[in-house]
Amino acid sequence: MDVADLDHRTRTESGCIPPGLVSRLLERGHAEAVARWAGRGEWFCAREWARLLGEQGRRTEALEVVAPYAATGWWPAITSTAGLLESWGRAGEAIASARTAMEEGREPLALAFYARLLHRHGRGDEAFELLRPHIDEHWSFAVALVDVAEGAGRDEEAAELLAARVPEEHRCDGPWCCRGLDPDTAIGLLATIRERQGRVDEAIALLRTRNTTSLNGRDQLADLLARHDRTEQLHAYAAADELGHAAQRLAELLEERGDVAAAVAVYRQARDTSARHATLTVELAHLLARHHRADEAIEVMRDLAEASGADDWILDVLCTLYADHGRPEDGLAHLDAIERRTGEEEWELFRLRLPLMAACDRIDEALAQARAHPEGDTSYAASHLAALLAAAGRTEEAVALLRPHASANSHDLAAYLIELGRVDEAVTVLHQDRTRPPRRSSAVRSLEPPF
């Protein structure tokens, strides 16, 4: 088993049976195929089959399934093996396997994994001492330290370590500004500790010193204020937050409380001042639709589409609302008006017609128009048309349509073949997508950018 090849295929989900299709195989009663391919280098099959064997009490067999993968020293297989052992109450064996991987030093993140494993099984002090010397090496070690500190009763020690790494003057202005543990991350982690110590005002004050508390669409300060029912402060923060994440959290909180009118008002106010005007408008439309106000949702999105110059992602949301709420003809009329203004539609706009026409029982007409489109013979057009056919129960036609474009649509084609019970054929299609992994150094993996 070649580790580089295995790692490349699983990271890219190319040339292998991906997790979604493993689940589909099992749902369609093809457990034997999953078991067979688990023993032929298909990691996602092996991982799922081992889990199922474990649930059936066939634990020795489960370990035998993942053993060849773990024997290579490949980190995902080692963590999966440890996870199985831990779930069966064999924590000592799980800890031993993770310790071996950590000591070999081939996987930098093994330290954080091992420390959390120790912490979950009553060895929090040991986990804390392991992580303490390494918190400057990478932010993930600092996060793990904060996680294990709580159970070990060492929150204050962790807080002192973090506070020492927050300089008076410097604030990071980019993701690679500081190597290792950057000051903004240290502040966020310190605030986490103060919050769980009940020192909420200190946590809030800390977060207000950061350049931004938003990450991946969430805002740490807004979430903290919501958790502690600091509604007035959250209102004030939402009014000042140009990104709009605080307004979104406030609207979510109000909706959770049943005050939909107030949530709508928050979105309407925030979208007029936020740099994320379009995103907040979409959130407002989804809120309205959830509460049986679909016509208002459509009106909101229609106004946004007109103002934005017909961005395809905005029109996608609008057309989905038209289709989902029984107004496909109105959606088509809207697209017709855009076409009259702008001329011939590019595929990204034309494809929005397909589900609307299907909702009007005009699938064959949609197919004919699509084939006449200048981009109608492309691989991406084939993907959309196949989905239309499959949704209408015409899976054989979907397969035939995708055949000439198999290399660009291998996952879709394989999924339809599985629906038809042609499993071996599906796997053959997936394996045709196999590419050689790029040459990689044999050196120990680094946590430093670029990754």
Tab-separated table of C-alpha atoms in Angstrom:
chain	number	residue	atom	x	y	z
A	1	MET	CA	0.000	0.000	0.000
A	2	ASP	CA	1.577	3.286	-1.143
A	3	VAL	CA	1.036	5.967	1.505
A	4	ALA	CA	1.572	8.911	-0.849
A	5	ASP	CA	-0.989	7.527	-3.284
A	6	LEU	CA	-3.433	6.728	-0.491
A	7	ASP	CA	-3.053	10.176	1.019
A	8	HIS	CA	-3.494	11.901	-2.336
A	9	ARG	CA	-6.614	9.951	-3.258
A	10	THR	CA	-8.324	10.497	0.077
A	11	ARG	CA	-7.456	14.189	0.323
A	12	THR	CA	-8.679	14.896	-3.204
A	13	GLU	CA	-11.416	12.207	-3.209
A	14	SER	CA	-10.261	11.293	-6.711
A	15	GLY	CA	-9.606	7.818	-8.076
A	16	CYS	CA	-11.397	6.265	-5.104
A	17	ILE	CA	-14.884	5.609	-3.723
A	18	PRO	CA	-15.660	8.844	-1.817
A	19	PRO	CA	-17.515	8.888	1.527
A	20	GLY	CA	-20.851	9.955	0.055
A	21	LEU	CA	-20.886	7.046	-2.355
A	22	VAL	CA	-19.827	4.591	0.353
A	23	SER	CA	-22.916	5.690	2.283
A	24	ARG	CA	-25.038	5.314	-0.832
A	25	LEU	CA	-23.739	1.785	-1.409
A	26	LEU	CA	-24.729	0.798	2.113
A	27	GLU	CA	-28.129	2.489	1.850
A	28	ARG	CA	-28.833	0.560	-1.341
A	29	GLY	CA	-27.922	-2.793	0.217
A	30	HIS	CA	-24.425	-3.223	-1.245
A	31	ALA	CA	-22.592	-3.956	2.014
A	32	GLU	CA	-20.712	-6.849	0.398
A	33	ALA	CA	-19.200	-4.478	-2.157
A	34	VAL	CA	-18.100	-2.103	0.606
A	35	ALA	CA	-16.487	-4.997	2.487
A	36	ARG	CA	-14.732	-6.211	-0.656
A	37	TRP	CA	-13.288	-2.834	-1.562
A	38	ALA	CA	-12.273	-2.178	2.044
A	39	GLY	CA	-9.664	-4.870	1.519
A	40	ARG	CA	-8.496	-3.418	-1.790
A	41	GLY	CA	-7.091	-0.066	-0.743
A	42	GLU	CA	-10.354	1.879	-0.577
A	43	TRP	CA	-9.892	3.775	2.668
A	44	PHE	CA	-13.369	5.274	2.938
A	45	CYS	CA	-14.847	1.797	2.510
A	46	ALA	CA	-12.463	0.415	5.130
A	47	ARG	CA	-13.263	3.142	7.643
A	48	GLU	CA	-17.022	2.705	7.330
A	49	TRP	CA	-16.907	-1.093	7.217
A	50	ALA	CA	-14.764	-1.221	10.348
A	51	ARG	CA	-17.234	1.030	12.141
A	52	LEU	CA	-20.148	-1.189	11.162
A	53	LEU	CA	-18.320	-4.358	12.233
A	54	GLY	CA	-17.594	-2.752	15.577
A	55	GLU	CA	-21.265	-1.913	16.063
A	56	GLN	CA	-22.075	-5.572	15.388
A	57	GLY	CA	-19.622	-6.680	18.082
A	58	ARG	CA	-17.150	-8.048	15.511
A	59	ARG	CA	-14.302	-6.011	16.888
A	60	THR	CA	-11.402	-8.243	15.941
A	61	GLU	CA	-12.583	-8.212	12.337
A	62	ALA	CA	-12.987	-4.440	12.473
A	63	LEU	CA	-9.382	-3.968	13.552
A	64	GLU	CA	-8.226	-6.354	10.853
A	65	VAL	CA	-9.898	-4.157	8.252
A	66	VAL	CA	-7.979	-1.002	9.210
A	67	ALA	CA	-4.753	-2.737	10.252
A	68	PRO	CA	-3.049	-2.686	6.805
A	69	TYR	CA	-3.671	1.035	6.530
A	70	ALA	CA	-2.474	1.807	10.058
A	71	ALA	CA	0.618	-0.364	9.570
A	72	THR	CA	1.903	2.116	7.000
A	73	GLY	CA	2.013	4.847	9.649
A	74	TRP	CA	-0.640	6.838	7.797
A	75	TRP	CA	-2.150	9.262	10.298
A	76	PRO	CA	-5.874	9.064	9.357
A	77	ALA	CA	-5.778	5.285	9.808
A	78	ILE	CA	-4.056	5.612	13.169
A	79	THR	CA	-6.647	8.075	14.469
A	80	SER	CA	-9.484	5.903	13.186
A	81	THR	CA	-8.020	2.854	14.921
A	82	ALA	CA	-7.656	4.797	18.154
A	83	GLY	CA	-11.220	6.045	17.778
A	84	LEU	CA	-12.545	2.518	17.402
A	85	LEU	CA	-10.648	1.291	20.449
A	86	GLU	CA	-11.795	4.237	22.519
A	87	SER	CA	-15.437	3.751	21.511
A	88	TRP	CA	-15.217	0.138	22.692
A	89	GLY	CA	-13.927	1.128	26.119
A	90	ARG	CA	-10.332	0.129	25.349
A	91	ALA	CA	-8.837	3.521	26.126
A	92	GLY	CA	-5.469	2.126	27.192
A	93	GLU	CA	-4.895	0.576	23.774
A	94	ALA	CA	-6.081	3.745	22.021
A	95	ILE	CA	-3.669	5.849	24.054
A	96	ALA	CA	-0.795	3.483	23.351
A	97	SER	CA	-1.364	3.579	19.586
A	98	ALA	CA	-1.580	7.384	19.546
A	99	ARG	CA	1.533	7.674	21.721
A	100	THR	CA	3.543	5.581	19.276
A	101	ALA	CA	2.520	7.854	16.396
A	102	MET	CA	3.375	10.950	18.416
A	103	GLU	CA	6.801	9.639	19.394
A	104	GLU	CA	7.637	8.769	15.803
A	105	GLY	CA	7.167	12.457	14.975
A	106	ARG	CA	5.855	12.048	11.458
A	107	GLU	CA	2.567	13.809	12.163
A	108	PRO	CA	2.797	17.191	13.929
A	109	LEU	CA	-0.872	17.178	14.950
A	110	ALA	CA	-0.421	13.868	16.768
A	111	LEU	CA	0.513	15.772	19.930
A	112	ALA	CA	-2.834	17.570	20.149
A	113	PHE	CA	-4.744	14.369	19.358
A	114	TYR	CA	-2.840	12.401	21.993
A	115	ALA	CA	-3.266	15.110	24.621
A	116	ARG	CA	-7.019	15.284	24.128
A	117	LEU	CA	-7.209	11.505	24.322
A	118	LEU	CA	-5.369	11.557	27.653
A	119	HIS	CA	-7.666	14.313	28.899
A	120	ARG	CA	-10.814	12.367	28.042
A	121	HIS	CA	-9.605	9.501	30.187
A	122	GLY	CA	-8.674	11.240	33.394
A	123	ARG	CA	-5.090	12.213	32.592
A	124	GLY	CA	-5.623	15.932	32.128
A	125	ASP	CA	-2.547	16.994	34.111
A	126	GLU	CA	-0.324	14.844	31.925
A	127	ALA	CA	-1.952	16.264	28.796
A	128	PHE	CA	-1.449	19.833	30.044
A	129	GLU	CA	2.240	19.274	30.759
A	130	LEU	CA	2.750	17.724	27.331
A	131	LEU	CA	1.240	20.701	25.547
A	132	ARG	CA	2.659	23.532	27.663
A	133	PRO	CA	6.094	23.698	25.968
A	134	HIS	CA	4.581	23.699	22.493
A	135	ILE	CA	1.898	26.394	22.491
A	136	ASP	CA	4.094	28.818	20.534
A	137	GLU	CA	4.643	26.290	17.741
A	138	HIS	CA	1.118	26.284	16.331
A	139	TRP	CA	-2.264	27.680	17.287
A	140	SER	CA	-3.777	24.170	17.351
A	141	PHE	CA	-1.575	23.255	20.328
A	142	ALA	CA	-2.783	26.328	22.204
A	143	VAL	CA	-6.413	25.402	21.452
A	144	ALA	CA	-5.773	21.884	22.749
A	145	LEU	CA	-4.142	23.310	25.886
A	146	VAL	CA	-7.233	25.405	26.615
A	147	ASP	CA	-9.445	22.362	26.019
A	148	VAL	CA	-7.561	20.125	28.458
A	149	ALA	CA	-7.020	22.846	31.069
A	150	GLU	CA	-10.673	22.895	32.087
A	151	GLY	CA	-10.873	19.238	33.074
A	152	ALA	CA	-7.454	19.383	34.737
A	153	GLY	CA	-8.421	22.364	36.892
A	154	ARG	CA	-5.623	24.438	35.389
A	155	ASP	CA	-7.508	27.242	33.724
A	156	GLU	CA	-5.580	29.945	35.539
A	157	GLU	CA	-2.220	28.521	34.484
A	158	ALA	CA	-3.385	28.402	30.886
A	159	ALA	CA	-4.654	31.975	31.175
A	160	GLU	CA	-1.259	33.172	32.426
A	161	LEU	CA	0.507	31.466	29.528
A	162	LEU	CA	-1.817	33.113	27.027
A	163	ALA	CA	-1.720	36.552	28.635
A	164	ALA	CA	2.073	36.504	28.409
A	165	ARG	CA	1.733	36.189	24.640
A	166	VAL	CA	-0.427	39.269	24.164
A	167	PRO	CA	1.892	42.277	23.613
A	168	GLU	CA	0.703	45.750	24.521
A	169	GLU	CA	1.117	47.292	21.085
A	170	HIS	CA	1.149	44.691	18.332
A	171	ARG	CA	-1.988	43.402	16.614
A	172	CYS	CA	-1.883	41.070	13.631
A	173	ASP	CA	-3.105	42.457	10.316
A	174	GLY	CA	-3.036	39.201	8.340
A	175	PRO	CA	-3.133	35.420	8.790
A	176	TRP	CA	0.624	34.960	8.382
A	177	CYS	CA	1.654	38.002	10.433
A	178	CYS	CA	2.950	35.953	13.358
A	179	ARG	CA	4.200	32.396	13.208
A	180	GLY	CA	2.902	29.993	15.803
A	181	LEU	CA	0.452	31.497	18.282
A	182	ASP	CA	-0.563	34.962	17.117
A	183	PRO	CA	-1.804	37.586	19.612
A	184	ASP	CA	-5.382	37.687	18.291
A	185	THR	CA	-5.731	33.917	18.713
A	186	ALA	CA	-4.257	34.159	22.214
A	187	ILE	CA	-6.810	36.828	23.112
A	188	GLY	CA	-9.668	34.698	21.815
A	189	LEU	CA	-8.517	31.663	23.791
A	190	LEU	CA	-8.000	33.745	26.926
A	191	ALA	CA	-11.544	35.055	26.542
A	192	THR	CA	-12.781	31.466	26.303
A	193	ILE	CA	-11.174	30.686	29.649
A	194	ARG	CA	-12.518	33.826	31.317
A	195	GLU	CA	-16.030	33.048	30.091
A	196	ARG	CA	-16.057	29.538	31.520
A	197	GLN	CA	-14.674	30.927	34.791
A	198	GLY	CA	-17.774	33.111	34.957
A	199	ARG	CA	-15.776	36.293	34.299
A	200	VAL	CA	-17.929	37.287	31.350
A	201	ASP	CA	-17.248	41.034	31.493
A	202	GLU	CA	-13.505	40.362	31.299
A	203	ALA	CA	-14.034	38.064	28.323
A	204	ILE	CA	-16.050	40.749	26.537
A	205	ALA	CA	-13.427	43.404	27.263
A	206	LEU	CA	-10.700	41.133	25.914
A	207	LEU	CA	-12.533	40.434	22.668
A	208	ARG	CA	-13.137	44.143	22.115
A	209	THR	CA	-9.344	44.630	21.891
A	210	ARG	CA	-9.075	42.375	18.807
A	211	ASN	CA	-8.999	43.720	15.268
A	212	THR	CA	-11.781	41.316	14.361
A	213	THR	CA	-13.594	38.600	16.250
A	214	SER	CA	-15.096	37.068	13.100
A	215	LEU	CA	-13.833	33.803	11.663
A	216	ASN	CA	-15.471	31.504	9.113
A	217	GLY	CA	-18.730	33.423	9.201
A	218	ARG	CA	-19.081	33.431	12.987
A	219	ASP	CA	-18.214	36.117	15.496
A	220	GLN	CA	-16.841	35.051	18.881
A	221	LEU	CA	-17.979	38.198	20.672
A	222	ALA	CA	-21.485	38.030	19.215
A	223	ASP	CA	-21.796	34.366	20.172
A	224	LEU	CA	-20.632	35.129	23.722
A	225	LEU	CA	-23.144	37.951	24.106
A	226	ALA	CA	-25.934	35.711	22.828
A	227	ARG	CA	-25.029	32.849	25.185
A	228	HIS	CA	-25.262	35.175	28.178
A	229	ASP	CA	-28.436	36.981	27.118
A	230	ARG	CA	-26.618	40.298	26.726
A	231	THR	CA	-29.222	41.402	24.210
A	232	GLU	CA	-28.715	45.166	24.576
A	233	GLN	CA	-24.974	44.819	24.124
A	234	LEU	CA	-25.516	42.559	21.141
A	235	HIS	CA	-27.851	45.150	19.592
A	236	ALA	CA	-25.165	47.808	20.027
A	237	TYR	CA	-22.478	45.559	18.620
A	238	ALA	CA	-24.641	44.633	15.636
A	239	ALA	CA	-25.155	48.314	14.844
A	240	ALA	CA	-21.377	48.896	14.735
A	241	ASP	CA	-20.253	45.661	13.052
A	242	GLU	CA	-19.650	46.352	9.358
A	243	LEU	CA	-19.287	42.641	8.534
A	244	GLY	CA	-22.825	41.897	9.677
A	245	HIS	CA	-21.951	38.741	11.610
A	246	ALA	CA	-23.205	40.238	14.872
A	247	ALA	CA	-26.489	41.230	13.238
A	248	GLN	CA	-26.898	37.705	11.907
A	249	ARG	CA	-26.333	36.238	15.391
A	250	LEU	CA	-28.799	38.701	16.901
A	251	ALA	CA	-31.421	37.789	14.310
A	252	GLU	CA	-30.834	34.088	14.990
A	253	LEU	CA	-31.293	34.693	18.719
A	254	LEU	CA	-34.519	36.616	18.199
A	255	GLU	CA	-35.878	33.924	15.885
A	256	GLU	CA	-35.017	31.246	18.484
A	257	ARG	CA	-37.140	33.224	20.955
A	258	GLY	CA	-40.041	33.400	18.520
A	259	ASP	CA	-39.730	37.123	17.821
A	260	VAL	CA	-39.650	36.857	14.042
A	261	ALA	CA	-40.705	40.449	13.459
A	262	ALA	CA	-37.716	41.719	15.438
A	263	ALA	CA	-35.375	39.356	13.597
A	264	VAL	CA	-36.673	40.646	10.262
A	265	ALA	CA	-36.131	44.225	11.430
A	266	VAL	CA	-32.527	43.459	12.400
A	267	TYR	CA	-31.749	42.053	8.970
A	268	ARG	CA	-33.467	44.946	7.191
A	269	GLN	CA	-31.479	47.494	9.177
A	270	ALA	CA	-28.133	45.692	8.967
A	271	ARG	CA	-28.193	45.028	5.234
A	272	ASP	CA	-28.378	48.769	4.545
A	273	THR	CA	-24.999	49.406	6.196
A	274	SER	CA	-23.089	46.123	6.015
A	275	ALA	CA	-20.407	45.185	3.511
A	276	ARG	CA	-22.235	41.820	3.375
A	277	HIS	CA	-25.453	43.402	2.081
A	278	ALA	CA	-26.215	40.575	-0.348
A	279	THR	CA	-25.505	37.792	2.151
A	280	LEU	CA	-27.685	39.388	4.829
A	281	THR	CA	-30.479	39.866	2.299
A	282	VAL	CA	-30.331	36.170	1.455
A	283	GLU	CA	-30.482	35.333	5.179
A	284	LEU	CA	-33.523	37.603	5.480
A	285	ALA	CA	-35.214	35.830	2.580
A	286	HIS	CA	-34.568	32.414	4.123
A	287	LEU	CA	-35.973	33.664	7.438
A	288	LEU	CA	-39.139	34.886	5.764
A	289	ALA	CA	-39.543	31.642	3.830
A	290	ARG	CA	-39.115	29.555	6.997
A	291	HIS	CA	-42.036	31.402	8.532
A	292	HIS	CA	-44.453	30.967	5.624
A	293	ARG	CA	-43.845	34.397	4.141
A	294	ALA	CA	-42.592	33.142	0.797
A	295	ASP	CA	-44.042	36.001	-1.266
A	296	GLU	CA	-42.137	38.511	0.875
A	297	ALA	CA	-38.989	36.400	0.575
A	298	ILE	CA	-39.306	36.377	-3.208
A	299	GLU	CA	-39.872	40.121	-3.298
A	300	VAL	CA	-36.756	40.709	-1.170
A	301	MET	CA	-34.635	38.531	-3.457
A	302	ARG	CA	-36.131	40.011	-6.615
A	303	ASP	CA	-35.174	43.514	-5.462
A	304	LEU	CA	-31.650	42.288	-4.671
A	305	ALA	CA	-31.349	40.601	-8.065
A	306	GLU	CA	-32.380	43.795	-9.838
A	307	ALA	CA	-29.902	45.869	-7.831
A	308	SER	CA	-27.016	43.454	-8.249
A	309	GLY	CA	-27.110	43.229	-12.012
A	310	ALA	CA	-28.342	39.620	-12.081
A	311	ASP	CA	-25.490	37.862	-10.276
A	312	ASP	CA	-26.017	34.168	-10.891
A	313	TRP	CA	-25.727	33.097	-7.227
A	314	ILE	CA	-28.393	35.606	-6.216
A	315	LEU	CA	-30.658	34.506	-9.043
A	316	ASP	CA	-30.081	30.913	-7.977
A	317	VAL	CA	-31.581	31.676	-4.557
A	318	LEU	CA	-34.470	33.576	-6.156
A	319	CYS	CA	-35.284	30.834	-8.655
A	320	THR	CA	-35.126	28.177	-5.935
A	321	LEU	CA	-37.679	30.171	-3.945
A	322	TYR	CA	-39.914	30.421	-7.014
A	323	ALA	CA	-39.674	26.657	-7.594
A	324	ASP	CA	-40.094	25.627	-3.958
A	325	HIS	CA	-43.144	27.798	-3.396
A	326	GLY	CA	-45.235	26.952	-6.437
A	327	ARG	CA	-44.330	29.884	-8.670
A	328	PRO	CA	-42.062	28.402	-11.372
A	329	GLU	CA	-43.766	30.350	-14.177
A	330	ASP	CA	-42.945	33.613	-12.392
A	331	GLY	CA	-39.342	32.495	-12.125
A	332	LEU	CA	-39.181	31.810	-15.851
A	333	ALA	CA	-40.733	35.190	-16.594
A	334	HIS	CA	-38.059	36.855	-14.486
A	335	LEU	CA	-35.294	35.061	-16.408
A	336	ASP	CA	-36.975	35.977	-19.708
A	337	ALA	CA	-36.903	39.647	-18.728
A	338	ILE	CA	-33.191	39.434	-17.951
A	339	GLU	CA	-32.503	37.741	-21.281
A	340	ARG	CA	-34.360	40.470	-23.155
A	341	ARG	CA	-32.207	43.106	-21.463
A	342	THR	CA	-28.835	41.384	-21.713
A	343	GLY	CA	-29.062	39.210	-24.828
A	344	GLU	CA	-28.046	35.548	-24.981
A	345	GLU	CA	-27.763	33.804	-21.604
A	346	GLU	CA	-24.527	32.234	-20.482
A	347	TRP	CA	-24.928	28.728	-19.110
A	348	GLU	CA	-24.723	29.817	-15.471
A	349	LEU	CA	-27.932	31.772	-15.987
A	350	PHE	CA	-29.548	29.394	-18.436
A	351	ARG	CA	-29.183	26.411	-16.076
A	352	LEU	CA	-31.516	28.161	-13.617
A	353	ARG	CA	-34.320	27.572	-16.089
A	354	LEU	CA	-34.038	23.802	-15.905
A	355	PRO	CA	-35.648	23.074	-12.499
A	356	LEU	CA	-38.270	25.755	-13.152
A	357	MET	CA	-39.241	24.127	-16.450
A	358	ALA	CA	-39.244	20.711	-14.770
A	359	ALA	CA	-41.644	22.088	-12.163
A	360	CYS	CA	-43.904	23.071	-15.049
A	361	ASP	CA	-43.749	19.516	-16.514
A	362	ARG	CA	-41.613	20.739	-19.418
A	363	ILE	CA	-38.559	18.502	-18.991
A	364	ASP	CA	-38.253	17.475	-22.626
A	365	GLU	CA	-38.551	21.076	-23.719
A	366	ALA	CA	-35.842	21.993	-21.214
A	367	LEU	CA	-33.570	19.295	-22.612
A	368	ALA	CA	-34.128	20.473	-26.164
A	369	GLN	CA	-33.371	24.089	-25.285
A	370	ALA	CA	-30.277	23.038	-23.355
A	371	ARG	CA	-28.908	20.987	-26.262
A	372	ALA	CA	-29.383	23.989	-28.555
A	373	HIS	CA	-27.481	26.264	-26.161
A	374	PRO	CA	-23.909	27.152	-27.229
A	375	GLU	CA	-22.593	25.496	-24.058
A	376	GLY	CA	-25.053	22.616	-24.148
A	377	ASP	CA	-22.452	19.981	-25.056
A	378	THR	CA	-20.032	20.810	-22.235
A	379	SER	CA	-19.291	18.566	-19.266
A	380	TYR	CA	-20.815	21.031	-16.794
A	381	ALA	CA	-24.000	21.262	-18.822
A	382	ALA	CA	-24.178	17.461	-18.902
A	383	SER	CA	-24.019	17.403	-15.090
A	384	HIS	CA	-27.032	19.726	-14.763
A	385	LEU	CA	-29.057	17.875	-17.393
A	386	ALA	CA	-28.301	14.493	-15.838
A	387	ALA	CA	-29.497	15.751	-12.470
A	388	LEU	CA	-32.725	16.914	-14.103
A	389	LEU	CA	-33.277	13.499	-15.683
A	390	ALA	CA	-32.414	11.575	-12.519
A	391	ALA	CA	-34.807	13.685	-10.444
A	392	ALA	CA	-37.531	12.736	-12.908
A	393	GLY	CA	-36.744	9.038	-12.516
A	394	ARG	CA	-34.980	8.815	-15.881
A	395	THR	CA	-31.699	7.532	-14.487
A	396	GLU	CA	-30.725	5.423	-17.498
A	397	GLU	CA	-30.925	8.534	-19.660
A	398	ALA	CA	-28.825	10.430	-17.118
A	399	VAL	CA	-26.135	7.746	-17.332
A	400	ALA	CA	-26.147	7.801	-21.130
A	401	LEU	CA	-25.871	11.573	-21.165
A	402	LEU	CA	-22.893	11.583	-18.789
A	403	ARG	CA	-20.948	8.804	-20.525
A	404	PRO	CA	-19.088	11.116	-22.946
A	405	HIS	CA	-18.185	13.385	-20.018
A	406	ALA	CA	-17.278	10.710	-17.481
A	407	SER	CA	-13.851	12.064	-16.575
A	408	ALA	CA	-15.296	15.412	-15.464
A	409	ASN	CA	-18.391	13.902	-13.808
A	410	SER	CA	-17.142	10.623	-12.371
A	411	HIS	CA	-18.829	11.014	-8.987
A	412	ASP	CA	-22.211	11.890	-10.503
A	413	LEU	CA	-22.035	9.079	-13.049
A	414	ALA	CA	-21.006	6.561	-10.401
A	415	ALA	CA	-23.873	7.670	-8.161
A	416	TYR	CA	-26.424	7.059	-10.905
A	417	LEU	CA	-24.888	3.666	-11.721
A	418	ILE	CA	-25.178	2.689	-8.053
A	419	GLU	CA	-28.844	3.709	-8.151
A	420	LEU	CA	-29.234	1.257	-11.028
A	421	GLY	CA	-27.420	-1.508	-9.110
A	422	ARG	CA	-24.376	-1.479	-11.428
A	423	VAL	CA	-21.802	-1.280	-8.656
A	424	ASP	CA	-18.733	-2.719	-10.387
A	425	GLU	CA	-19.297	-0.402	-13.314
A	426	ALA	CA	-19.537	2.543	-10.908
A	427	VAL	CA	-16.229	1.652	-9.249
A	428	THR	CA	-14.553	1.323	-12.656
A	429	VAL	CA	-15.693	4.854	-13.499
A	430	LEU	CA	-14.286	6.191	-10.223
A	431	HIS	CA	-10.937	4.467	-10.699
A	432	GLN	CA	-10.530	5.996	-14.143
A	433	ASP	CA	-10.189	9.315	-12.321
A	434	ARG	CA	-7.005	8.140	-10.606
A	435	THR	CA	-4.022	10.468	-11.006
A	436	ARG	CA	-0.490	10.143	-9.725
A	437	PRO	CA	0.174	12.153	-6.566
A	438	PRO	CA	2.690	14.984	-6.791
A	439	ARG	CA	6.172	14.177	-5.597
A	440	ARG	CA	6.510	14.925	-1.909
A	441	SER	CA	9.492	15.285	0.332
A	442	SER	CA	10.184	12.488	2.789
A	443	ALA	CA	10.804	15.098	5.481
A	444	VAL	CA	8.527	15.448	8.500
A	445	ARG	CA	5.399	17.458	7.700
A	446	SER	CA	5.500	21.088	8.770
A	447	LEU	CA	2.848	23.179	10.460
A	448	GLU	CA	4.268	26.394	9.054
A	449	PRO	CA	2.694	28.147	6.061
A	450	PRO	CA	2.353	27.649	3.200
A	451	PHE	CA	0.598	24.346	3.843
